Amino acid sequence: MNIKKKNLVKIYNFLDKLELVGIESRARTKFNKDVYNSIEELEEDEKTLVREVGASADEKGHVTFANPEDSITFGKSQQELYEEEVIFEEKTMDQFDKLKEALIKYDKPLSGIEAGVYDLLLDELEK
């Protein structure tokens, strides 16, 4: 399954809040662990981009640029980074099918961002 880096945090947060039990919960947990690892990698890549343009970032992630051109360069590079896709592979047999079934059966109301993430995730799981 492929997911754009710009969607990783939304997917992680969505799955983390789902009320699942048993094998479906385990499938979600294994997948979300991989998503979390990819988020950490993305954060490291962003720190590298900050260093490459000669900027600095505080502990909250706010970036300070020496000149305005650096901000533009950073923004373009960051956007390219967010458009990259992460490839996820199953850790256990039929893990993605179990997760897909859990989402299909999920009967709690979803709206706004959650509904969009639900749709995005199901689209990827159905490929």
Short mmCIF file of N, CA, C and O in Angstrom, two decimals:
data_model
loop_
_atom_site.label_atom_id
_atom_site.label_comp_id
_atom_site.label_asym_id
_atom_site.label_seq_id
_atom_site.Cartn_x
_atom_site.Cartn_y
_atom_site.Cartn_z
N MET A 1 0.85 -1.16 0.00
CA MET A 1 0.00 0.00 0.00
C MET A 1 0.90 1.24 0.00
O MET A 1 1.89 1.27 0.72
N ASN A 2 0.53 2.24 -0.77
CA ASN A 2 1.30 3.48 -0.87
C ASN A 2 0.48 4.63 -0.28
O ASN A 2 -0.70 4.78 -0.59
N ILE A 3 1.16 5.45 0.53
CA ILE A 3 0.50 6.60 1.14
C ILE A 3 1.44 7.80 1.03
O ILE A 3 2.63 7.70 1.35
N LYS A 4 0.89 8.93 0.58
CA LYS A 4 1.69 10.15 0.50
C LYS A 4 2.05 10.60 1.92
O LYS A 4 1.24 10.50 2.83
N LYS A 5 3.26 11.11 2.04
CA LYS A 5 3.76 11.52 3.35
C LYS A 5 2.89 12.61 3.97
O LYS A 5 2.76 12.66 5.19
N LYS A 6 2.26 13.44 3.16
CA LYS A 6 1.42 14.51 3.71
C LYS A 6 0.19 13.96 4.44
O LYS A 6 -0.43 14.67 5.21
N ASN A 7 -0.14 12.69 4.22
CA ASN A 7 -1.32 12.08 4.84
C ASN A 7 -1.00 11.20 6.05
O ASN A 7 -1.90 10.69 6.70
N LEU A 8 0.27 11.02 6.36
CA LEU A 8 0.66 10.08 7.40
C LEU A 8 0.08 10.43 8.78
O LEU A 8 -0.46 9.57 9.46
N VAL A 9 0.20 11.67 9.18
CA VAL A 9 -0.26 12.06 10.52
C VAL A 9 -1.77 11.91 10.63
O VAL A 9 -2.29 11.40 11.63
N LYS A 10 -2.49 12.32 9.58
CA LYS A 10 -3.95 12.19 9.60
C LYS A 10 -4.37 10.73 9.72
O LYS A 10 -5.28 10.40 10.47
N ILE A 11 -3.71 9.86 8.99
CA ILE A 11 -4.05 8.44 9.03
C ILE A 11 -3.71 7.86 10.40
O ILE A 11 -4.52 7.13 10.98
N TYR A 12 -2.55 8.21 10.92
CA TYR A 12 -2.17 7.71 12.24
C TYR A 12 -3.20 8.11 13.30
O TYR A 12 -3.67 7.28 14.08
N ASN A 13 -3.55 9.39 13.32
CA ASN A 13 -4.50 9.89 14.32
C ASN A 13 -5.87 9.24 14.16
O ASN A 13 -6.51 8.88 15.15
N PHE A 14 -6.32 9.08 12.93
CA PHE A 14 -7.61 8.46 12.67
C PHE A 14 -7.64 7.02 13.18
O PHE A 14 -8.54 6.62 13.92
N LEU A 15 -6.64 6.24 12.79
CA LEU A 15 -6.62 4.84 13.20
C LEU A 15 -6.44 4.69 14.71
O LEU A 15 -7.00 3.78 15.31
N ASP A 16 -5.67 5.58 15.30
CA ASP A 16 -5.43 5.51 16.74
C ASP A 16 -6.73 5.68 17.55
O ASP A 16 -6.87 5.11 18.62
N LYS A 17 -7.68 6.42 17.01
CA LYS A 17 -8.94 6.69 17.72
C LYS A 17 -10.01 5.64 17.48
O LYS A 17 -11.00 5.60 18.20
N LEU A 18 -9.83 4.78 16.48
CA LEU A 18 -10.85 3.79 16.18
C LEU A 18 -11.00 2.79 17.31
O LEU A 18 -10.01 2.34 17.88
N GLU A 19 -12.24 2.44 17.58
CA GLU A 19 -12.53 1.43 18.60
C GLU A 19 -12.66 0.08 17.90
O GLU A 19 -13.69 -0.24 17.34
N LEU A 20 -11.58 -0.69 17.95
CA LEU A 20 -11.54 -2.01 17.33
C LEU A 20 -11.15 -3.04 18.38
O LEU A 20 -10.52 -2.70 19.38
N VAL A 21 -11.52 -4.28 18.13
CA VAL A 21 -11.17 -5.36 19.06
C VAL A 21 -10.57 -6.53 18.29
O VAL A 21 -10.72 -6.65 17.09
N GLY A 22 -9.90 -7.37 19.04
CA GLY A 22 -9.39 -8.63 18.49
C GLY A 22 -8.41 -8.47 17.35
O GLY A 22 -7.56 -7.58 17.35
N ILE A 23 -8.57 -9.32 16.37
CA ILE A 23 -7.64 -9.39 15.25
C ILE A 23 -7.62 -8.11 14.43
O ILE A 23 -6.60 -7.73 13.89
N GLU A 24 -8.76 -7.43 14.38
CA GLU A 24 -8.82 -6.16 13.64
C GLU A 24 -7.99 -5.10 14.36
O GLU A 24 -7.29 -4.30 13.72
N SER A 25 -8.04 -5.09 15.68
CA SER A 25 -7.24 -4.15 16.45
C SER A 25 -5.75 -4.44 16.27
O SER A 25 -4.94 -3.51 16.14
N ARG A 26 -5.40 -5.70 16.24
CA ARG A 26 -4.00 -6.07 16.04
C ARG A 26 -3.50 -5.64 14.66
O ARG A 26 -2.37 -5.15 14.53
N ALA A 27 -4.33 -5.81 13.63
CA ALA A 27 -3.95 -5.40 12.28
C ALA A 27 -3.73 -3.89 12.23
O ALA A 27 -2.76 -3.41 11.65
N ARG A 28 -4.62 -3.15 12.88
CA ARG A 28 -4.49 -1.69 12.94
C ARG A 28 -3.23 -1.29 13.69
O ARG A 28 -2.49 -0.42 13.26
N THR A 29 -2.97 -1.94 14.82
CA THR A 29 -1.83 -1.59 15.65
C THR A 29 -0.52 -1.82 14.90
O THR A 29 0.38 -0.97 14.94
N LYS A 30 -0.41 -2.93 14.21
CA LYS A 30 0.80 -3.22 13.45
C LYS A 30 1.00 -2.20 12.32
O LYS A 30 2.11 -1.71 12.11
N PHE A 31 -0.07 -1.86 11.63
CA PHE A 31 0.02 -0.88 10.56
C PHE A 31 0.36 0.50 11.13
O PHE A 31 1.23 1.20 10.61
N ASN A 32 -0.31 0.89 12.20
CA ASN A 32 -0.09 2.21 12.77
C ASN A 32 1.33 2.36 13.31
O ASN A 32 1.89 3.45 13.30
N LYS A 33 1.93 1.26 13.75
CA LYS A 33 3.32 1.31 14.19
C LYS A 33 4.23 1.68 13.02
O LYS A 33 5.12 2.51 13.15
N ASP A 34 3.96 1.10 11.86
CA ASP A 34 4.73 1.42 10.67
C ASP A 34 4.50 2.87 10.23
O ASP A 34 5.42 3.55 9.79
N VAL A 35 3.26 3.33 10.33
CA VAL A 35 2.94 4.71 9.98
C VAL A 35 3.71 5.65 10.91
O VAL A 35 4.31 6.63 10.47
N TYR A 36 3.70 5.35 12.20
CA TYR A 36 4.43 6.18 13.18
C TYR A 36 5.91 6.24 12.84
O TYR A 36 6.53 7.32 12.89
N ASN A 37 6.50 5.11 12.50
CA ASN A 37 7.92 5.10 12.12
C ASN A 37 8.18 5.97 10.90
O ASN A 37 9.20 6.65 10.82
N SER A 38 7.24 5.97 9.96
CA SER A 38 7.38 6.81 8.77
C SER A 38 7.24 8.29 9.11
O SER A 38 7.89 9.14 8.50
N ILE A 39 6.40 8.61 10.10
CA ILE A 39 6.26 10.00 10.55
C ILE A 39 7.58 10.46 11.17
O ILE A 39 8.04 11.59 10.90
N GLU A 40 8.20 9.63 11.97
CA GLU A 40 9.49 9.98 12.57
C GLU A 40 10.54 10.21 11.49
O GLU A 40 11.34 11.14 11.57
N GLU A 41 10.54 9.38 10.46
CA GLU A 41 11.48 9.54 9.35
C GLU A 41 11.21 10.85 8.62
O GLU A 41 12.14 11.57 8.25
N LEU A 42 9.95 11.18 8.41
CA LEU A 42 9.57 12.44 7.77
C LEU A 42 10.08 13.63 8.59
O LEU A 42 10.61 14.60 8.03
N GLU A 43 9.93 13.57 9.89
CA GLU A 43 10.42 14.65 10.75
C GLU A 43 11.93 14.82 10.62
O GLU A 43 12.44 15.95 10.58
N GLU A 44 12.65 13.73 10.53
CA GLU A 44 14.10 13.80 10.35
C GLU A 44 14.45 14.41 9.00
O GLU A 44 15.38 15.21 8.89
N ASP A 45 13.69 14.03 7.97
CA ASP A 45 13.91 14.61 6.63
C ASP A 45 13.66 16.11 6.64
O ASP A 45 14.39 16.88 5.99
N GLU A 46 12.64 16.55 7.37
CA GLU A 46 12.37 17.98 7.47
C GLU A 46 13.50 18.71 8.19
O GLU A 46 13.90 19.81 7.78
N LYS A 47 14.05 18.11 9.23
CA LYS A 47 15.18 18.72 9.93
C LYS A 47 16.38 18.86 9.00
O LYS A 47 17.10 19.86 9.04
N THR A 48 16.57 17.85 8.15
CA THR A 48 17.67 17.91 7.18
C THR A 48 17.45 19.05 6.20
O THR A 48 18.38 19.79 5.87
N LEU A 49 16.20 19.22 5.74
CA LEU A 49 15.90 20.33 4.84
C LEU A 49 16.19 21.68 5.49
O LEU A 49 16.72 22.59 4.85
N VAL A 50 15.84 21.81 6.75
CA VAL A 50 16.11 23.05 7.48
C VAL A 50 17.60 23.34 7.49
O VAL A 50 18.05 24.47 7.20
N ARG A 51 18.40 22.33 7.81
CA ARG A 51 19.86 22.51 7.84
C ARG A 51 20.41 22.84 6.46
O ARG A 51 21.32 23.67 6.33
N GLU A 52 19.86 22.20 5.42
CA GLU A 52 20.38 22.41 4.06
C GLU A 52 20.20 23.84 3.59
O GLU A 52 21.02 24.32 2.80
N VAL A 53 19.15 24.52 4.02
CA VAL A 53 18.94 25.91 3.59
C VAL A 53 19.57 26.90 4.57
O VAL A 53 19.44 28.11 4.41
N GLY A 54 20.27 26.38 5.59
CA GLY A 54 20.94 27.25 6.54
C GLY A 54 20.00 27.92 7.52
O GLY A 54 20.33 28.95 8.10
N ALA A 55 18.83 27.36 7.72
CA ALA A 55 17.86 27.90 8.66
C ALA A 55 18.03 27.23 10.01
O ALA A 55 18.83 26.32 10.17
N SER A 56 17.23 27.68 10.97
CA SER A 56 17.24 27.04 12.28
C SER A 56 15.80 26.81 12.72
O SER A 56 14.88 27.50 12.29
N ALA A 57 15.63 25.80 13.57
CA ALA A 57 14.30 25.47 14.09
C ALA A 57 14.37 25.38 15.60
O ALA A 57 15.34 24.85 16.16
N ASP A 58 13.32 25.89 16.26
CA ASP A 58 13.27 25.77 17.71
C ASP A 58 12.67 24.44 18.11
O ASP A 58 12.31 23.63 17.24
N GLU A 59 12.54 24.19 19.41
CA GLU A 59 12.03 22.90 19.88
C GLU A 59 10.59 22.64 19.49
O GLU A 59 10.13 21.49 19.49
N LYS A 60 9.83 23.69 19.13
CA LYS A 60 8.45 23.51 18.70
C LYS A 60 8.33 23.33 17.19
O LYS A 60 7.25 23.13 16.67
N GLY A 61 9.46 23.42 16.49
CA GLY A 61 9.46 23.21 15.05
C GLY A 61 9.32 24.47 14.23
O GLY A 61 9.24 24.41 13.00
N HIS A 62 9.28 25.63 14.87
CA HIS A 62 9.20 26.89 14.13
C HIS A 62 10.54 27.19 13.49
O HIS A 62 11.57 27.22 14.17
N VAL A 63 10.51 27.43 12.18
CA VAL A 63 11.74 27.61 11.41
C VAL A 63 12.00 29.10 11.22
O VAL A 63 11.10 29.87 10.89
N THR A 64 13.26 29.49 11.41
CA THR A 64 13.70 30.87 11.20
C THR A 64 14.71 30.87 10.06
O THR A 64 15.68 30.11 10.08
N PHE A 65 14.44 31.73 9.08
CA PHE A 65 15.29 31.79 7.89
C PHE A 65 16.16 33.04 7.92
O PHE A 65 15.72 34.11 8.36
N ALA A 66 17.40 32.90 7.42
CA ALA A 66 18.32 34.03 7.37
C ALA A 66 17.87 35.06 6.34
O ALA A 66 18.02 36.25 6.53
N ASN A 67 17.30 34.58 5.22
CA ASN A 67 16.77 35.51 4.22
C ASN A 67 15.53 34.91 3.57
O ASN A 67 15.32 33.70 3.60
N PRO A 68 14.69 35.73 2.97
CA PRO A 68 13.41 35.27 2.40
C PRO A 68 13.54 34.21 1.31
O PRO A 68 12.68 33.35 1.18
N GLU A 69 14.62 34.26 0.56
CA GLU A 69 14.80 33.26 -0.50
C GLU A 69 14.92 31.85 0.07
O GLU A 69 14.47 30.89 -0.55
N ASP A 70 15.52 31.75 1.24
CA ASP A 70 15.66 30.45 1.89
C ASP A 70 14.29 29.87 2.24
O ASP A 70 14.07 28.66 2.15
N SER A 71 13.37 30.73 2.60
CA SER A 71 12.01 30.30 2.93
C SER A 71 11.33 29.69 1.70
O SER A 71 10.66 28.66 1.79
N ILE A 72 11.52 30.30 0.57
CA ILE A 72 10.93 29.80 -0.68
C ILE A 72 11.54 28.46 -1.06
O ILE A 72 10.84 27.51 -1.41
N THR A 73 12.86 28.36 -0.98
CA THR A 73 13.56 27.11 -1.29
C THR A 73 13.09 25.99 -0.37
O THR A 73 12.80 24.88 -0.81
N PHE A 74 13.01 26.31 0.92
CA PHE A 74 12.57 25.32 1.90
C PHE A 74 11.14 24.88 1.60
O PHE A 74 10.83 23.69 1.61
N GLY A 75 10.26 25.82 1.32
CA GLY A 75 8.85 25.50 1.04
C GLY A 75 8.70 24.56 -0.15
O GLY A 75 7.91 23.61 -0.10
N LYS A 76 9.45 24.81 -1.20
CA LYS A 76 9.39 23.95 -2.39
C LYS A 76 9.90 22.54 -2.06
O LYS A 76 9.29 21.55 -2.45
N SER A 77 11.01 22.48 -1.36
CA SER A 77 11.58 21.18 -1.00
C SER A 77 10.66 20.42 -0.06
O SER A 77 10.48 19.20 -0.19
N GLN A 78 10.05 21.12 0.88
CA GLN A 78 9.14 20.48 1.82
C GLN A 78 7.91 19.95 1.09
O GLN A 78 7.44 18.84 1.37
N GLN A 79 7.40 20.71 0.14
CA GLN A 79 6.23 20.26 -0.63
C GLN A 79 6.56 19.00 -1.43
O GLN A 79 5.75 18.07 -1.48
N GLU A 80 7.74 18.95 -2.03
CA GLU A 80 8.17 17.76 -2.75
C GLU A 80 8.25 16.56 -1.81
O GLU A 80 7.85 15.45 -2.16
N LEU A 81 8.77 16.80 -0.62
CA LEU A 81 8.88 15.74 0.39
C LEU A 81 7.51 15.21 0.76
O LEU A 81 7.30 14.00 0.84
N TYR A 82 6.55 16.09 0.98
CA TYR A 82 5.19 15.68 1.36
C TYR A 82 4.48 14.90 0.26
O TYR A 82 3.59 14.10 0.54
N GLU A 83 4.86 15.10 -0.98
CA GLU A 83 4.23 14.40 -2.09
C GLU A 83 4.82 13.01 -2.32
O GLU A 83 4.23 12.20 -3.04
N GLU A 84 5.97 12.73 -1.71
CA GLU A 84 6.55 11.39 -1.83
C GLU A 84 5.62 10.36 -1.20
O GLU A 84 4.90 10.67 -0.26
N GLU A 85 5.66 9.15 -1.72
CA GLU A 85 4.83 8.08 -1.19
C GLU A 85 5.67 7.09 -0.39
O GLU A 85 6.79 6.77 -0.77
N VAL A 86 5.09 6.66 0.71
CA VAL A 86 5.71 5.61 1.53
C VAL A 86 5.04 4.30 1.14
O VAL A 86 3.81 4.24 0.98
N ILE A 87 5.83 3.27 0.98
CA ILE A 87 5.30 1.96 0.63
C ILE A 87 5.21 1.13 1.91
O ILE A 87 6.22 0.93 2.60
N PHE A 88 4.01 0.66 2.20
CA PHE A 88 3.78 -0.17 3.38
C PHE A 88 3.51 -1.59 2.93
O PHE A 88 2.78 -1.82 1.96
N GLU A 89 4.09 -2.53 3.65
CA GLU A 89 3.88 -3.94 3.37
C GLU A 89 3.28 -4.61 4.59
O GLU A 89 3.52 -4.20 5.73
N GLU A 90 2.53 -5.65 4.34
CA GLU A 90 1.89 -6.39 5.43
C GLU A 90 2.95 -7.06 6.31
O GLU A 90 3.93 -7.58 5.81
N LYS A 91 2.70 -7.05 7.62
CA LYS A 91 3.58 -7.72 8.57
C LYS A 91 3.07 -9.13 8.88
O LYS A 91 3.84 -9.98 9.29
N THR A 92 1.77 -9.33 8.72
CA THR A 92 1.16 -10.64 8.95
C THR A 92 0.24 -10.96 7.78
O THR A 92 -0.21 -10.06 7.06
N MET A 93 -0.07 -12.22 7.62
CA MET A 93 -0.93 -12.67 6.53
C MET A 93 -2.29 -11.97 6.60
O MET A 93 -2.91 -11.94 7.65
N ASP A 94 -2.69 -11.38 5.48
CA ASP A 94 -4.00 -10.73 5.33
C ASP A 94 -4.20 -9.54 6.27
O ASP A 94 -5.34 -9.14 6.54
N GLN A 95 -3.14 -8.94 6.75
CA GLN A 95 -3.24 -7.79 7.65
C GLN A 95 -4.07 -6.67 7.04
O GLN A 95 -4.95 -6.12 7.70
N PHE A 96 -3.81 -6.33 5.78
CA PHE A 96 -4.53 -5.23 5.15
C PHE A 96 -5.99 -5.60 4.89
O PHE A 96 -6.87 -4.75 5.00
N ASP A 97 -6.25 -6.86 4.57
CA ASP A 97 -7.64 -7.28 4.38
C ASP A 97 -8.42 -7.18 5.69
O ASP A 97 -9.59 -6.77 5.70
N LYS A 98 -7.78 -7.53 6.79
CA LYS A 98 -8.44 -7.43 8.10
C LYS A 98 -8.73 -5.98 8.45
O LYS A 98 -9.79 -5.65 8.97
N LEU A 99 -7.78 -5.11 8.15
CA LEU A 99 -7.98 -3.69 8.42
C LEU A 99 -9.08 -3.13 7.52
O LEU A 99 -9.94 -2.36 7.98
N LYS A 100 -9.08 -3.55 6.27
CA LYS A 100 -10.12 -3.09 5.35
C LYS A 100 -11.49 -3.54 5.84
O LYS A 100 -12.44 -2.74 5.86
N GLU A 101 -11.63 -4.77 6.25
CA GLU A 101 -12.91 -5.27 6.76
C GLU A 101 -13.35 -4.50 8.01
O GLU A 101 -14.53 -4.21 8.19
N ALA A 102 -12.40 -4.20 8.87
CA ALA A 102 -12.72 -3.43 10.07
C ALA A 102 -13.28 -2.06 9.70
O ALA A 102 -14.25 -1.59 10.30
N LEU A 103 -12.68 -1.43 8.70
CA LEU A 103 -13.16 -0.12 8.27
C LEU A 103 -14.53 -0.22 7.61
O LEU A 103 -15.40 0.62 7.84
N ILE A 104 -14.73 -1.23 6.81
CA ILE A 104 -16.02 -1.41 6.14
C ILE A 104 -17.12 -1.64 7.17
O ILE A 104 -18.22 -1.09 7.04
N LYS A 105 -16.83 -2.41 8.20
CA LYS A 105 -17.83 -2.70 9.23
C LYS A 105 -17.99 -1.59 10.26
O LYS A 105 -18.94 -1.60 11.03
N TYR A 106 -17.08 -0.64 10.29
CA TYR A 106 -17.10 0.40 11.31
C TYR A 106 -18.41 1.18 11.24
O TYR A 106 -18.79 1.68 10.19
N ASP A 107 -19.11 1.25 12.36
CA ASP A 107 -20.46 1.83 12.34
C ASP A 107 -20.62 3.11 13.16
O ASP A 107 -21.73 3.54 13.43
N LYS A 108 -19.53 3.74 13.52
CA LYS A 108 -19.60 5.01 14.23
C LYS A 108 -19.65 6.14 13.20
O LYS A 108 -19.08 6.04 12.12
N PRO A 109 -20.34 7.24 13.54
CA PRO A 109 -20.42 8.35 12.59
C PRO A 109 -19.06 9.01 12.36
O PRO A 109 -18.27 9.16 13.29
N LEU A 110 -18.81 9.37 11.12
CA LEU A 110 -17.58 10.06 10.74
C LEU A 110 -17.96 11.30 9.93
O LEU A 110 -18.88 11.24 9.11
N SER A 111 -17.26 12.38 10.15
CA SER A 111 -17.50 13.58 9.36
C SER A 111 -16.20 14.36 9.26
O SER A 111 -15.22 14.08 9.94
N GLY A 112 -16.21 15.35 8.39
CA GLY A 112 -15.05 16.22 8.22
C GLY A 112 -13.79 15.48 7.84
O GLY A 112 -13.79 14.61 6.97
N ILE A 113 -12.72 15.81 8.53
CA ILE A 113 -11.41 15.22 8.23
C ILE A 113 -11.43 13.71 8.41
O ILE A 113 -10.87 12.97 7.60
N GLU A 114 -12.12 13.23 9.45
CA GLU A 114 -12.18 11.78 9.69
C GLU A 114 -12.82 11.06 8.50
O GLU A 114 -12.35 10.00 8.10
N ALA A 115 -13.88 11.62 7.96
CA ALA A 115 -14.54 10.99 6.81
C ALA A 115 -13.61 10.96 5.61
O ALA A 115 -13.56 9.98 4.87
N GLY A 116 -12.87 12.04 5.41
CA GLY A 116 -11.92 12.09 4.30
C GLY A 116 -10.80 11.08 4.46
O GLY A 116 -10.41 10.42 3.49
N VAL A 117 -10.28 10.94 5.66
CA VAL A 117 -9.21 9.97 5.92
C VAL A 117 -9.73 8.55 5.76
O VAL A 117 -9.05 7.68 5.20
N TYR A 118 -10.93 8.31 6.24
CA TYR A 118 -11.58 7.00 6.09
C TYR A 118 -11.63 6.62 4.61
O TYR A 118 -11.26 5.52 4.22
N ASP A 119 -12.09 7.55 3.78
CA ASP A 119 -12.21 7.32 2.33
C ASP A 119 -10.83 7.08 1.71
O ASP A 119 -10.65 6.14 0.93
N LEU A 120 -9.88 7.91 2.06
CA LEU A 120 -8.51 7.79 1.53
C LEU A 120 -7.92 6.43 1.88
O LEU A 120 -7.36 5.74 1.02
N LEU A 121 -8.07 6.04 3.13
CA LEU A 121 -7.50 4.78 3.58
C LEU A 121 -8.18 3.58 2.92
O LEU A 121 -7.49 2.65 2.48
N LEU A 122 -9.49 3.62 2.82
CA LEU A 122 -10.18 2.52 2.15
C LEU A 122 -9.80 2.43 0.69
O LEU A 122 -9.63 1.33 0.14
N ASP A 123 -9.67 3.58 0.02
CA ASP A 123 -9.24 3.57 -1.38
C ASP A 123 -7.90 2.85 -1.52
O ASP A 123 -7.71 2.02 -2.44
N GLU A 124 -6.95 3.14 -0.64
CA GLU A 124 -5.64 2.50 -0.71
C GLU A 124 -5.73 1.01 -0.39
O GLU A 124 -5.05 0.19 -1.03
N LEU A 125 -6.54 0.65 0.57
CA LEU A 125 -6.67 -0.76 0.95
C LEU A 125 -7.39 -1.58 -0.13
O LEU A 125 -7.19 -2.79 -0.22
N GLU A 126 -8.20 -0.94 -0.94
CA GLU A 126 -8.95 -1.65 -1.98
C GLU A 126 -8.16 -1.83 -3.26
O GLU A 126 -8.61 -2.51 -4.17
N LYS A 127 -6.99 -1.24 -3.37
CA LYS A 127 -6.17 -1.37 -4.59
C LYS A 127 -5.58 -2.75 -4.68
O LYS A 127 -5.30 -3.41 -3.76
#
